[in-house]
Coordinates of C-alpha atoms and ligand atoms in Angstrom, one line a residue:
X1 CA 45.3 -19.4 -52.1
X2 CA 46.6 -21.0 -55.7
X3 CA 46.3 -18.9 -59.0
X4 CA 43.7 -20.0 -61.1
X5 CA 43.1 -19.7 -64.5
X6 CA 40.5 -17.6 -65.6
X7 CA 38.2 -18.0 -68.5
X8 CA 38.9 -14.2 -68.9
X9 CA 42.3 -15.0 -70.1
X10 CA 41.1 -16.4 -73.4
X11 CA 40.9 -13.3 -74.2
X12 CA 43.4 -11.4 -72.9
X13 CA 45.9 -13.5 -72.5
X14 CA 47.2 -14.3 -75.9
X15 CA 50.2 -12.8 -77.8
X16 CA 48.3 -13.5 -81.3
X17 CA 46.6 -11.7 -83.1
X18 CA 43.4 -12.1 -81.2
X19 CA 44.8 -11.0 -78.0
X20 CA 46.3 -8.1 -80.1
X21 CA 42.5 -7.6 -80.7
X22 CA 40.8 -7.3 -77.4
X23 CA 43.5 -6.1 -75.5
X24 CA 44.0 -3.1 -78.3
X25 CA 40.8 -1.6 -78.2
X26 CA 40.6 -1.3 -74.9
X27 CA 42.8 0.2 -74.0
X28 CA 41.1 3.0 -75.9
X29 CA 39.6 4.1 -72.8
X30 CA 42.7 4.4 -70.9
X31 CA 43.6 1.1 -69.1
X32 CA 46.8 0.7 -68.5
X33 CA 48.7 -2.7 -70.2
X34 CA 49.0 -4.7 -66.3
X35 CA 44.8 -4.6 -65.8
X36 CA 45.0 -7.8 -68.6
X37 CA 47.5 -9.8 -65.7
X38 CA 45.3 -12.4 -65.4
X39 CA 43.4 -11.2 -62.3
X40 CA 39.7 -11.4 -62.7
X41 CA 37.6 -9.1 -64.6
X42 CA 34.3 -8.2 -63.3
X43 CA 31.4 -7.5 -65.0
X44 CA 29.3 -5.1 -62.8
X45 CA 25.9 -4.9 -65.1
X46 CA 24.3 -2.2 -64.6
X47 CA 20.7 -1.1 -64.8
X48 CA 20.8 2.3 -64.6
X49 CA 18.4 4.3 -67.1
X50 CA 15.5 7.3 -66.1
X51 CA 13.3 5.9 -67.3
X52 CA 14.3 3.2 -64.2
X53 CA 13.2 6.1 -62.1
X54 CA 14.1 3.8 -59.1
X55 CA 17.5 2.3 -60.6
X56 CA 18.4 6.6 -61.6
X57 CA 21.2 6.7 -59.2
X58 CA 23.0 3.3 -60.2
X59 CA 25.7 5.1 -61.8
X60 CA 26.9 6.6 -58.4
X61 CA 26.9 3.2 -56.9
X62 CA 28.1 1.7 -60.2
X63 CA 31.5 3.7 -60.0
X64 CA 31.6 2.5 -55.6
X65 CA 31.7 -1.0 -56.2
X66 CA 34.5 -0.2 -59.1
X67 CA 36.6 1.6 -56.3
X68 CA 36.3 -1.6 -54.2
X69 CA 37.1 -3.4 -56.9
X70 CA 40.4 -1.7 -58.1
X71 CA 41.8 -2.0 -54.3
X72 CA 40.9 -5.9 -54.0
X73 CA 43.8 -5.9 -57.3
X74 CA 40.2 -6.6 -60.4
X75 CA 39.2 -5.6 -62.6
X76 CA 36.4 -3.9 -63.3
X77 CA 34.0 -3.4 -66.5
X78 CA 30.9 -2.0 -67.0
X79 CA 28.0 -3.1 -69.1
X80 CA 24.9 -2.2 -69.9
X81 CA 21.4 -4.2 -70.0
X82 CA 17.9 -3.5 -70.4
X83 CA 17.0 -2.0 -68.0
X84 CA 12.5 -2.5 -66.7
X85 CA 10.5 0.0 -64.7
X86 CA 8.1 -0.8 -63.3
X87 CA 6.1 2.7 -63.8
X88 CA 6.5 3.6 -67.3
X89 CA 7.0 0.5 -69.7
X90 CA 3.2 -1.4 -71.6
X91 CA 2.0 -3.3 -71.4
X92 CA 3.4 -4.9 -68.2
X93 CA 8.2 -5.0 -67.0
X94 CA 7.1 -8.8 -66.0
X95 CA 7.0 -9.2 -70.2
X96 CA 10.5 -8.6 -70.6
X97 CA 12.2 -10.1 -67.7
X98 CA 12.5 -12.8 -69.6
X99 CA 14.2 -11.4 -72.6
X100 CA 16.0 -9.3 -70.3
X101 CA 17.7 -12.1 -68.6
X102 CA 18.8 -13.8 -72.3
X103 CA 20.3 -10.3 -72.2
X104 CA 22.4 -10.7 -69.2
X105 CA 22.9 -13.9 -69.9
X106 CA 24.5 -14.1 -73.3
X107 CA 26.6 -10.6 -71.8
X108 CA 28.4 -12.5 -69.1
X109 CA 28.8 -15.9 -71.6
X110 CA 29.7 -13.6 -74.6
X111 CA 32.9 -10.7 -73.0
X112 CA 35.9 -11.5 -71.0
X113 CA 33.9 -11.6 -68.0
X114 CA 34.4 -14.1 -64.7
X115 CA 32.2 -13.2 -62.2
X116 CA 29.9 -10.3 -62.0
X117 CA 27.8 -7.7 -59.6
X118 CA 24.9 -7.1 -60.3
X119 CA 22.8 -3.9 -59.8
X120 CA 19.2 -3.8 -59.6
X121 CA 16.4 -2.2 -57.9
X122 CA 12.8 -1.4 -59.5
X123 CA 11.2 -5.1 -59.9
X124 CA 12.2 -7.3 -62.6
X125 CA 15.3 -6.0 -63.0
X126 CA 16.6 -8.3 -60.2
X127 CA 14.9 -11.2 -60.8
X128 CA 16.2 -11.2 -64.3
X129 CA 19.6 -10.3 -63.7
X130 CA 19.2 -13.2 -61.7
X131 CA 17.8 -15.3 -63.8
X132 CA 20.8 -14.7 -66.7
X133 CA 24.0 -15.0 -64.5
X134 CA 22.5 -18.0 -62.7
X135 CA 21.8 -19.4 -66.4
X136 CA 26.0 -18.4 -66.5
X137 CA 26.4 -19.7 -62.9
X138 CA 30.1 -17.7 -62.8
X139 CA 29.8 -15.5 -59.1
X140 CA 27.3 -13.6 -58.5
X141 CA 26.5 -10.3 -56.0
X142 CA 24.0 -8.8 -55.9
X143 CA 24.0 -4.4 -54.1
X144 CA 20.7 -3.6 -54.5
X145 CA 20.1 0.2 -54.9
X146 CA 18.1 0.6 -51.7
X147 CA 14.8 1.8 -51.0
X148 CA 13.8 5.6 -51.0
X149 CA 13.7 7.5 -47.6
X150 CA 9.6 7.8 -46.4
X151 CA 7.0 9.4 -47.9
X152 CA 5.1 12.7 -46.0
X153 CA 2.0 14.6 -47.4
X154 CA -0.4 16.7 -44.7
X155 CA 1.2 15.0 -41.5
X156 CA 1.4 11.2 -42.3
X157 CA 3.9 9.0 -43.8
X158 CA 3.1 7.7 -47.1
X159 CA 4.4 4.5 -49.7
X160 CA 5.0 3.7 -53.0
X161 CA 2.1 2.5 -54.2
X162 CA 0.2 1.6 -51.6
X163 CA -1.0 4.6 -50.9
X164 CA -1.7 6.0 -55.0
X165 CA -4.4 2.4 -54.0
X166 CA -5.3 4.2 -50.9
X167 CA -6.1 7.7 -52.1
X168 CA -7.7 7.0 -56.1
X169 CA -9.8 4.8 -53.7
X170 CA -11.1 8.0 -51.4
X171 CA -10.9 10.1 -54.9
X172 CA -13.5 7.6 -56.1
X173 CA -15.6 7.5 -52.9
X174 CA -16.0 11.5 -52.8
X175 CA -13.3 12.5 -48.9
X176 CA -10.5 12.9 -51.3
X177 CA -10.4 16.2 -53.3
X178 CA -8.8 15.6 -56.5
X179 CA -6.5 19.2 -55.7
X180 CA -5.3 16.7 -52.6
X181 CA -3.9 13.7 -55.0
X182 CA -2.4 15.9 -57.2
X183 CA -0.6 17.0 -53.9
X184 CA 0.8 13.6 -53.3
X185 CA 2.6 13.0 -55.8
X186 CA 5.4 14.7 -55.1
X187 CA 5.2 14.0 -51.6
X188 CA 5.2 10.4 -52.5
X189 CA 8.6 9.8 -53.9
X190 CA 11.5 11.8 -52.7
X191 CA 14.4 10.8 -53.0
X192 CA 16.7 8.6 -55.5
X193 CA 15.5 4.5 -54.9
X194 CA 12.7 2.1 -55.5
X195 CA 9.1 2.0 -53.6
X196 CA 9.8 2.3 -50.1
X197 CA 6.8 -0.5 -49.1
X198 CA 7.1 -4.0 -48.8
X199 CA 6.6 -4.5 -53.0
X200 CA 8.1 -6.3 -55.3
X201 CA 11.4 -4.5 -54.8
X202 CA 11.7 -4.6 -51.5
X203 CA 10.5 -8.3 -50.8
X204 CA 13.1 -9.0 -53.4
X205 CA 16.1 -7.0 -52.3
X206 CA 14.7 -9.3 -49.0
X207 CA 15.2 -12.9 -51.2
X208 CA 18.3 -12.0 -53.2
X209 CA 19.7 -11.0 -48.8
X210 CA 18.1 -13.8 -47.2
X211 CA 19.0 -16.2 -50.2
X212 CA 22.7 -15.2 -49.4
X213 CA 23.5 -13.6 -53.0
X214 CA 24.0 -10.1 -51.2
X215 CA 26.5 -9.0 -48.6
X216 CA 23.6 -9.0 -45.1
X217 CA 22.3 -5.6 -44.6
X218 CA 21.5 -5.1 -48.4
X219 CA 18.3 -4.7 -48.5
X220 CA 16.6 -2.2 -45.9
X221 CA 19.5 0.2 -46.6
X222 CA 17.9 3.6 -48.5
X223 CA 19.2 4.2 -51.7
X224 CA 20.4 8.0 -50.1
X225 CA 22.1 6.9 -47.2
X226 CA 26.2 6.6 -46.8
X227 CA 26.3 3.0 -45.3
X228 CA 24.5 2.2 -49.4
X229 CA 27.6 4.1 -50.2
X230 CA 30.2 1.7 -48.6
X231 CA 28.0 -1.5 -49.2
X232 CA 28.9 -1.4 -53.2
X233 CA 32.5 -0.4 -52.5
X234 CA 33.0 -4.1 -49.8
X235 CA 30.6 -5.4 -52.7
X236 CA 33.1 -4.5 -55.3
X237 CA 35.9 -6.2 -52.5
X238 CA 34.0 -9.3 -52.1
X239 CA 33.1 -10.2 -55.8
X240 CA 37.5 -10.6 -56.6
X241 CA 37.5 -13.1 -53.2
X242 CA 34.1 -15.2 -55.0
X243 CA 36.8 -16.2 -57.8
X244 CA 39.5 -16.3 -56.1
X245 CA 37.3 -19.2 -54.3
X246 CA 35.4 -19.9 -57.4
X247 CA 32.5 -19.4 -55.7
X248 CA 29.8 -19.8 -58.1
X249 CA 26.3 -19.1 -57.7
X250 CA 24.6 -22.9 -58.4
X251 CA 27.0 -22.7 -54.9
X252 CA 25.2 -20.2 -53.3
X253 CA 21.1 -21.2 -55.0
X254 CA 20.8 -24.5 -53.1
X255 CA 17.2 -26.0 -52.1
X256 CA 17.6 -24.9 -48.3
X257 CA 18.6 -21.2 -49.5
X258 CA 15.3 -21.4 -51.3
X259 CA 13.4 -23.1 -48.1
X260 CA 15.3 -19.7 -45.8
X261 CA 14.2 -17.4 -48.8
X262 CA 9.7 -18.7 -48.5
X263 CA 10.3 -18.3 -45.1
X264 CA 11.8 -15.0 -44.5
X265 CA 9.2 -14.0 -46.9
X266 CA 6.7 -14.6 -44.9
X267 CA 7.9 -12.9 -41.8
X268 CA 8.8 -10.1 -43.9
X269 CA 4.8 -10.4 -45.2
X270 CA 6.1 -9.9 -48.7
X271 CA 5.7 -9.6 -52.3
X272 CA 3.6 -12.8 -54.4
X273 CA 5.3 -11.4 -57.5
X274 CA 9.0 -13.6 -55.0
X275 CA 6.4 -16.7 -56.1
X276 CA 6.9 -16.6 -59.3
X277 CA 10.9 -14.9 -59.8
X278 CA 11.9 -17.3 -57.0
X279 CA 10.2 -21.0 -58.8
X280 CA 11.8 -18.7 -61.9
X281 CA 15.2 -18.7 -60.2
X282 CA 15.4 -22.2 -59.6
X283 CA 14.6 -23.2 -62.4
X284 CA 18.1 -21.9 -64.3
X285 CA 19.7 -24.3 -61.4
X286 CA 17.8 -26.8 -61.5
X287 CA 16.4 -26.8 -57.8
X288 CA 13.2 -28.5 -57.3
X289 CA 11.0 -25.9 -56.5
X290 CA 7.5 -25.4 -56.6
X291 CA 4.4 -23.7 -55.6
X292 CA 3.3 -25.9 -53.0
X293 CA 6.8 -25.7 -51.8
X294 CA 5.3 -22.0 -50.8
X295 CA 2.7 -23.9 -48.3
X296 CA 5.0 -26.4 -47.1
X297 CA 7.7 -23.4 -46.0
X298 CA 5.6 -20.9 -45.3
X299 CA 2.8 -21.2 -43.4
X300 CA 3.3 -21.7 -40.2
X301 CA 6.2 -18.6 -40.5
X302 CA 4.7 -15.3 -38.7
X303 CA 3.8 -12.2 -39.8
X304 CA 7.0 -10.3 -37.5
X305 CA 7.9 -7.5 -39.8
X306 CA 5.2 -4.2 -39.9
X307 CA 5.7 -2.3 -42.7
X308 CA 2.8 -1.6 -45.3
X309 CA 0.9 -3.1 -47.6
X310 CA 0.3 -5.5 -44.1
X311 CA 1.3 -3.3 -41.4
X312 CA 2.2 0.5 -40.7
X313 CA 6.0 1.0 -41.0
X314 CA 8.2 1.9 -44.4
X315 CA 11.6 0.7 -45.2
X316 CA 13.3 3.8 -43.4
X317 CA 11.7 2.0 -40.4
X318 CA 12.3 -1.4 -41.5
X319 CA 16.8 -0.2 -41.4
X320 CA 16.9 1.4 -38.3
X321 CA 15.2 -1.3 -36.5
X322 CA 18.1 -4.0 -38.4
X323 CA 17.0 -5.1 -41.5
X324 CA 17.0 -8.3 -42.2
X325 CA 19.7 -9.8 -40.8
X326 CA 17.4 -8.8 -37.6
X327 CA 14.1 -10.8 -38.9
X328 CA 16.3 -13.4 -40.2
X329 CA 18.1 -13.7 -36.9
X330 CA 14.1 -14.2 -35.4
X331 CA 13.2 -17.2 -37.5
X332 CA 17.2 -18.9 -36.4
X333 CA 16.3 -18.9 -33.1
X334 CA 12.7 -20.2 -33.5
X335 CA 14.3 -23.6 -35.6
X336 CA 12.8 -21.2 -39.1
X337 CA 16.0 -20.4 -41.0
X338 CA 18.6 -23.2 -42.0
X339 CA 21.7 -21.6 -40.5
X340 CA 24.3 -24.0 -42.9
X341 CA 22.7 -22.0 -46.0
X342 CA 26.2 -20.8 -48.2
X343 CA 26.2 -16.8 -48.8
X344 CA 28.3 -14.7 -50.5
X345 CA 30.1 -13.4 -48.2
X346 CA 31.6 -16.9 -47.7
X347 CA 29.8 -17.4 -44.0
X348 CA 26.8 -18.7 -43.8
X349 CA 23.8 -17.2 -43.0
X350 CA 23.7 -18.5 -39.8
X351 CA 26.8 -16.7 -38.7
X352 CA 26.0 -13.5 -41.2
X353 CA 22.8 -13.6 -38.5
X354 CA 23.6 -14.5 -35.3
X355 CA 22.9 -12.4 -32.6
X356 CA 22.1 -9.5 -35.2
X357 CA 20.3 -6.9 -32.7
X358 CA 16.5 -5.1 -32.9
X359 CA 16.3 -1.9 -31.9
X360 CA 12.2 -1.3 -32.4
X361 CA 10.6 -3.9 -31.8
X362 CA 6.8 -2.0 -32.6
X363 CA 8.7 -2.1 -36.0
X364 CA 9.8 -6.0 -35.8
X365 CA 7.6 -7.1 -34.1
X366 CA 8.4 -10.2 -31.5
X367 CA 7.8 -14.0 -33.2
X368 CA 5.6 -14.5 -30.4
X369 CA 3.9 -11.1 -31.0
X370 CA 3.4 -11.1 -35.0
X371 CA 1.6 -8.8 -37.3
X372 CA 0.0 -12.3 -38.5
X373 CA 0.4 -15.6 -37.4
X374 CA 0.5 -17.5 -40.5
X375 CA 2.3 -15.1 -42.8
X376 CA 3.1 -17.0 -45.7
X377 CA 2.1 -16.6 -48.9
X378 CA -1.4 -19.4 -49.0
X379 CA -1.1 -22.1 -52.3
X380 CA -4.6 -22.3 -53.5
X381 CA -5.6 -26.0 -54.5
X382 CA -9.6 -26.2 -56.8
X383 CA -11.5 -27.0 -60.2
X384 CA -11.0 -23.5 -60.6
X385 CA -7.3 -23.4 -60.0
X386 CA -6.0 -27.3 -60.5
X387 CA -3.3 -26.3 -60.6
X388 CA -3.4 -23.2 -58.3
X389 CA -3.2 -19.7 -57.2
X390 CA -2.2 -17.5 -54.6
X391 CA -3.6 -15.0 -51.6
X392 CA -1.6 -13.4 -49.5
X393 CA -2.9 -13.9 -46.4
X394 CA -1.2 -10.6 -44.6
X395 CA -2.7 -8.6 -46.7
X396 CA -6.2 -9.7 -46.4
X397 CA -9.0 -9.2 -44.4
X398 CA -9.7 -12.0 -42.0
X399 CA -13.3 -11.5 -42.7
X400 CA -13.4 -12.7 -45.7
X401 CA -10.9 -15.5 -45.9
X402 CA -13.7 -17.5 -45.8
X403 CA -16.0 -16.2 -48.0
X404 CA -19.6 -17.7 -50.4
X405 CA -20.3 -14.8 -53.7
X406 CA -21.6 -14.6 -57.0
X407 CA -18.9 -13.8 -59.8
X408 CA -18.9 -10.7 -61.6
X409 CA -17.0 -11.4 -64.3
X410 CA -14.9 -9.4 -66.4
X411 CA -13.6 -10.8 -69.9
X412 CA -10.5 -8.2 -70.1
X413 CA -9.5 -5.0 -68.1
X414 CA -11.2 -2.9 -71.0
X415 CA -14.1 -4.2 -69.5
X416 CA -13.8 -3.8 -66.2
X417 CA -12.9 0.2 -66.5
X418 CA -15.3 0.2 -68.6
X419 CA -18.4 -1.2 -66.6
X420 CA -16.9 -1.1 -63.1
X421 CA -17.7 2.5 -62.0
X422 CA -21.4 2.5 -63.5
X423 CA -23.9 2.9 -60.8
X424 CA -26.2 -0.2 -62.7
X425 CA -23.7 -3.0 -61.8
X426 CA -25.3 -5.6 -60.3
X427 CA -23.0 -5.8 -57.5
X428 CA -22.5 -6.1 -53.7
X429 CA -19.8 -5.9 -51.2
X430 CA -21.1 -9.5 -51.7
X431 CA -20.1 -10.0 -54.5
X432 CA -16.9 -11.7 -56.0
X433 CA -15.1 -9.8 -58.6
X434 CA -13.4 -12.1 -61.3
X435 CA -10.9 -11.1 -64.2
X436 CA -10.2 -13.1 -66.6
X437 CA -7.6 -13.1 -69.7
X438 CA -4.6 -11.2 -67.9
X439 CA -1.9 -14.0 -67.6
X440 CA 1.3 -14.5 -69.0
X441 CA 0.2 -15.2 -72.7
X442 CA -3.2 -13.5 -72.2
X443 CA -2.1 -10.0 -71.3
X444 CA 0.8 -11.1 -72.0
X445 CA 2.9 -10.7 -69.7
X446 CA 0.9 -11.4 -67.0
X447 CA 0.2 -7.7 -65.4
X448 CA 0.1 -5.9 -62.1
X449 CA -4.5 -5.9 -62.2
X450 CA -5.2 -8.2 -60.4
X451 CA -5.8 -6.7 -57.4
X452 CA -9.0 -4.4 -59.0
X453 CA -10.3 -1.6 -57.7
X454 CA -13.7 -1.5 -55.5
X455 CA -16.7 0.1 -57.4
X456 CA -17.2 3.6 -56.6
X457 CA -20.6 2.9 -55.5
X458 CA -20.0 0.7 -52.8
X459 CA -16.3 2.5 -51.7
X460 CA -18.4 5.1 -51.0
X461 CA -21.3 3.4 -49.2
X462 CA -17.5 2.4 -46.7
X463 CA -16.8 -0.5 -47.9
X464 CA -12.7 -1.8 -48.3
X465 CA -12.6 -5.3 -49.7
X466 CA -13.9 -7.3 -51.1
X467 CA -12.8 -10.7 -53.1
X468 CA -11.5 -10.8 -56.2
X469 CA -9.3 -13.6 -58.1
X470 CA -8.1 -13.5 -61.9
X471 CA -5.3 -14.9 -63.7
X472 CA -2.6 -11.6 -62.6
X473 CA -0.7 -10.5 -60.8
X474 CA -0.7 -7.4 -58.5
X475 CA 1.3 -4.8 -57.4
X476 CA 3.5 -5.8 -54.1
X477 CA 2.5 -2.4 -52.8
X478 CA -1.2 -3.6 -52.5
X479 CA -4.2 -4.8 -50.0
X480 CA -6.7 -7.1 -50.1
X481 CA -8.4 -10.4 -50.1
X482 CA -6.9 -10.9 -54.2
X483 CA -6.4 -14.1 -55.2
X484 CA -3.8 -14.2 -58.0
X485 CA -1.7 -16.7 -60.1
X486 CA -5.0 -18.4 -61.5
X487 CA -3.4 -21.4 -62.8
X488 CA -4.2 -22.5 -65.9
X489 CA -5.8 -19.4 -67.0
X490 CA -8.5 -18.2 -68.5
X491 CA -5.9 -18.0 -72.5
X492 CA -5.5 -21.0 -72.1
X493 CA -8.3 -22.5 -71.1
X494 CA -8.3 -23.4 -67.5
X495 CA -11.5 -22.8 -66.1
X496 CA -11.2 -20.1 -65.0
X497 CA -12.4 -19.9 -68.5
X498 CA -16.4 -20.9 -68.1
X499 CA -16.4 -18.3 -65.2
X500 CA -19.7 -17.1 -65.8
X501 CA -21.9 -13.7 -64.1
X502 CA -23.9 -15.2 -61.1
X503 CA -21.7 -18.1 -60.8
X504 CA -21.6 -19.1 -57.5
X505 CA -17.6 -18.9 -55.5
X506 CA -16.9 -20.8 -52.1
X507 CA -12.8 -19.7 -51.3
X508 CA -11.7 -21.2 -48.2
X509 CA -7.8 -19.9 -47.5
X510 CA -7.8 -21.9 -44.3
X511 CA -8.8 -25.3 -46.2
X512 CA -6.1 -23.7 -49.2
X513 CA -9.9 -23.5 -51.2
X514 CA -11.2 -22.0 -54.6
X515 CA -13.5 -23.4 -56.4
X516 CA -16.4 -22.7 -58.7
X517 CA -20.9 -24.2 -57.7
X518 CA -21.3 -25.0 -61.3
X519 CA -21.3 -28.6 -62.6
X520 CA -19.0 -30.7 -64.5
X521 CA -21.8 -31.4 -67.2
X522 CA -22.6 -27.6 -67.3
X523 CA -18.7 -27.7 -67.2
X524 CA -18.1 -29.3 -70.4
X525 CA -20.4 -28.3 -72.4
X526 CA -19.4 -24.2 -71.5
X527 CA -15.9 -25.6 -72.9
X528 CA -17.4 -26.5 -76.2
X529 CA -18.7 -23.3 -76.8
X530 CA -15.0 -21.4 -74.9
X531 CA -13.2 -20.1 -78.7
X532 CA -8.6 -19.4 -78.0
X533 CA -8.1 -15.7 -77.8
X534 CA -6.3 -14.2 -80.7
X535 CA -3.1 -13.6 -80.1
X536 CA -2.9 -10.1 -80.3
X537 CA 1.3 -10.3 -82.3
X538 CA 1.8 -12.5 -84.7
X539 CA 5.9 -11.9 -85.4
X540 CA 7.9 -9.9 -82.9
X541 CA 9.1 -10.6 -79.5
X542 CA 5.7 -10.6 -77.8
X543 CA 4.6 -13.8 -80.1
X544 CA 7.9 -15.6 -79.5
X545 CA 6.2 -14.7 -75.5
X546 CA 2.8 -16.0 -75.9
X547 CA 4.7 -19.7 -77.2
X548 CA 6.9 -20.1 -75.0
X549 CA 6.2 -18.6 -71.2
X550 CA 5.4 -21.4 -69.3
X551 CA 2.4 -20.6 -66.5
X552 CA 2.6 -18.9 -62.6
X553 CA 3.2 -22.4 -61.1
X554 CA 6.3 -22.3 -63.5
X555 CA 7.8 -19.2 -62.7
X556 CA 6.8 -17.3 -66.0
X557 CA 10.2 -18.1 -67.6
X558 CA 10.2 -19.6 -71.3
X559 CA 10.9 -23.4 -71.1
X560 CA 13.7 -23.0 -73.3
X561 CA 15.4 -20.8 -71.1
X562 CA 15.1 -23.6 -67.6
X563 CA 18.1 -24.9 -65.9
X564 CA 22.3 -24.2 -66.6
X565 CA 23.9 -23.3 -70.1
X566 CA 27.1 -22.9 -68.2
X567 CA 30.3 -20.0 -68.9
X568 CA 32.4 -22.2 -71.6
X569 CA 34.8 -19.9 -73.5
X570 CA 33.0 -19.0 -77.0
X571 CA 34.9 -19.7 -79.9
X572 CA 37.1 -17.2 -81.2
X573 CA 35.3 -14.3 -83.2
X574 CA 37.5 -13.2 -86.2
Ligands
FES1 FE1 10.2 0.6 -59.1 FE2 8.1 -0.1 -57.1 S1 7.8 1.9 -59.1 S2 10.3 0.0 -56.7

């Protein structure tokens, strides 16, 4: 193949003062002179951080990638970007996703980088890195950190997050002691890796694999399995070839790839957070993708992966059963995969997954024997959510999919926490819990608080699910009949802001309808009384975020970050 002059040569290829500057300082790291000879310079974008426990093993993975890169004739340069640890960052990691995407985009463009390997793991680290790379349009390959090993507690397998919601409600219901709850802590997270349920991290790892952004098999290999290290080395080898082939990310992120990912999300019972992230990816590469596409392409797809929170198993069993290629092959066999979509290894996705074996049909079920028939994310419309809302049917209770109940309203998550334990709270199992002001602008950052825990007095009676509605998100590890991402959000004056205690609300998932049973005249009157909440911050990043974040149906990206700005070499620095 003809050797093209790469962008890194604009830094390293000259014999003048600037070339001297760019090379000389780099040589203080002990690089021999011939690494500047025009070979592909590959950035390894690393989200390692001890504050991001899910990505804390990434230093070794980066080294494995480098081994592959050197082998294939590349010049690896690892660089850090802000890491987002879902469990530590407040007010919510999602508020920083767009910020990190800017960090990634500007780091790539400003430096002598021809292509990138993205090391992703914890929830927001995957979308933020993909969004940044997409806006540069350089050859890009994703290596996920892999899930943790299964949690084990007193003879039972327990899954990240999912068990936290379940056990904390058991404590409230009086069926689990505080000591037992504390004992479970170390049993849940017992190896390196990200959440091993089909939470947002595992979902996004499956999304990048089904989009074609990683090598086949990337999503499910456990973090501590030696085959994850092999994959890292192969990923390093492959990105060098991608540079020679000019296989840029825009050639992979096509509309067909997004349709495949939406179907895959339905088949695996993936997180509702994928809706927001994929729409944001599409926005960066100029591919039209709407909320309605999620219903259009996902609705008829069966959920065939029996994994928590929707099902029983965890990522470890998913890997042993065959991983995502086995699921994608089943989709291909029923005509639910566009097999022609190009992937990072230069082959089509159809070629990659052809005849992928399924070793355990308890875990990856036969398509004719699904966990849930209509597994996609349901996109709801109605006077309560004119611009849409989402619900994950595979994690909801069939008996509540059509429901009419009276609203119990919380103006903020703090008000919810203050009132929910009150034995005198006027609530029963037919009530609908409504939470406001937790959307992109309202929280800010659209926190994962939509799966409000149930009132203890109902838990004690054995009630395990209720209809809940908010403009928030929920953790991919969570479950319940939970309506999320209501648009426009309450803080923007959407109809959610006008709901009052005791209003009747109707949910009909089959009809995709969410209705506030209050007449237009009364709603108009309430609107005149609505006062826009004052933003908490008048300066700094939070004020920028609130000013520019778009609504959930638009991917909650910043309005000024839409589109691809390319990778033209910037003007010289000295
Ligand atoms: Fe990091 Fe779940 S908290 S993946």
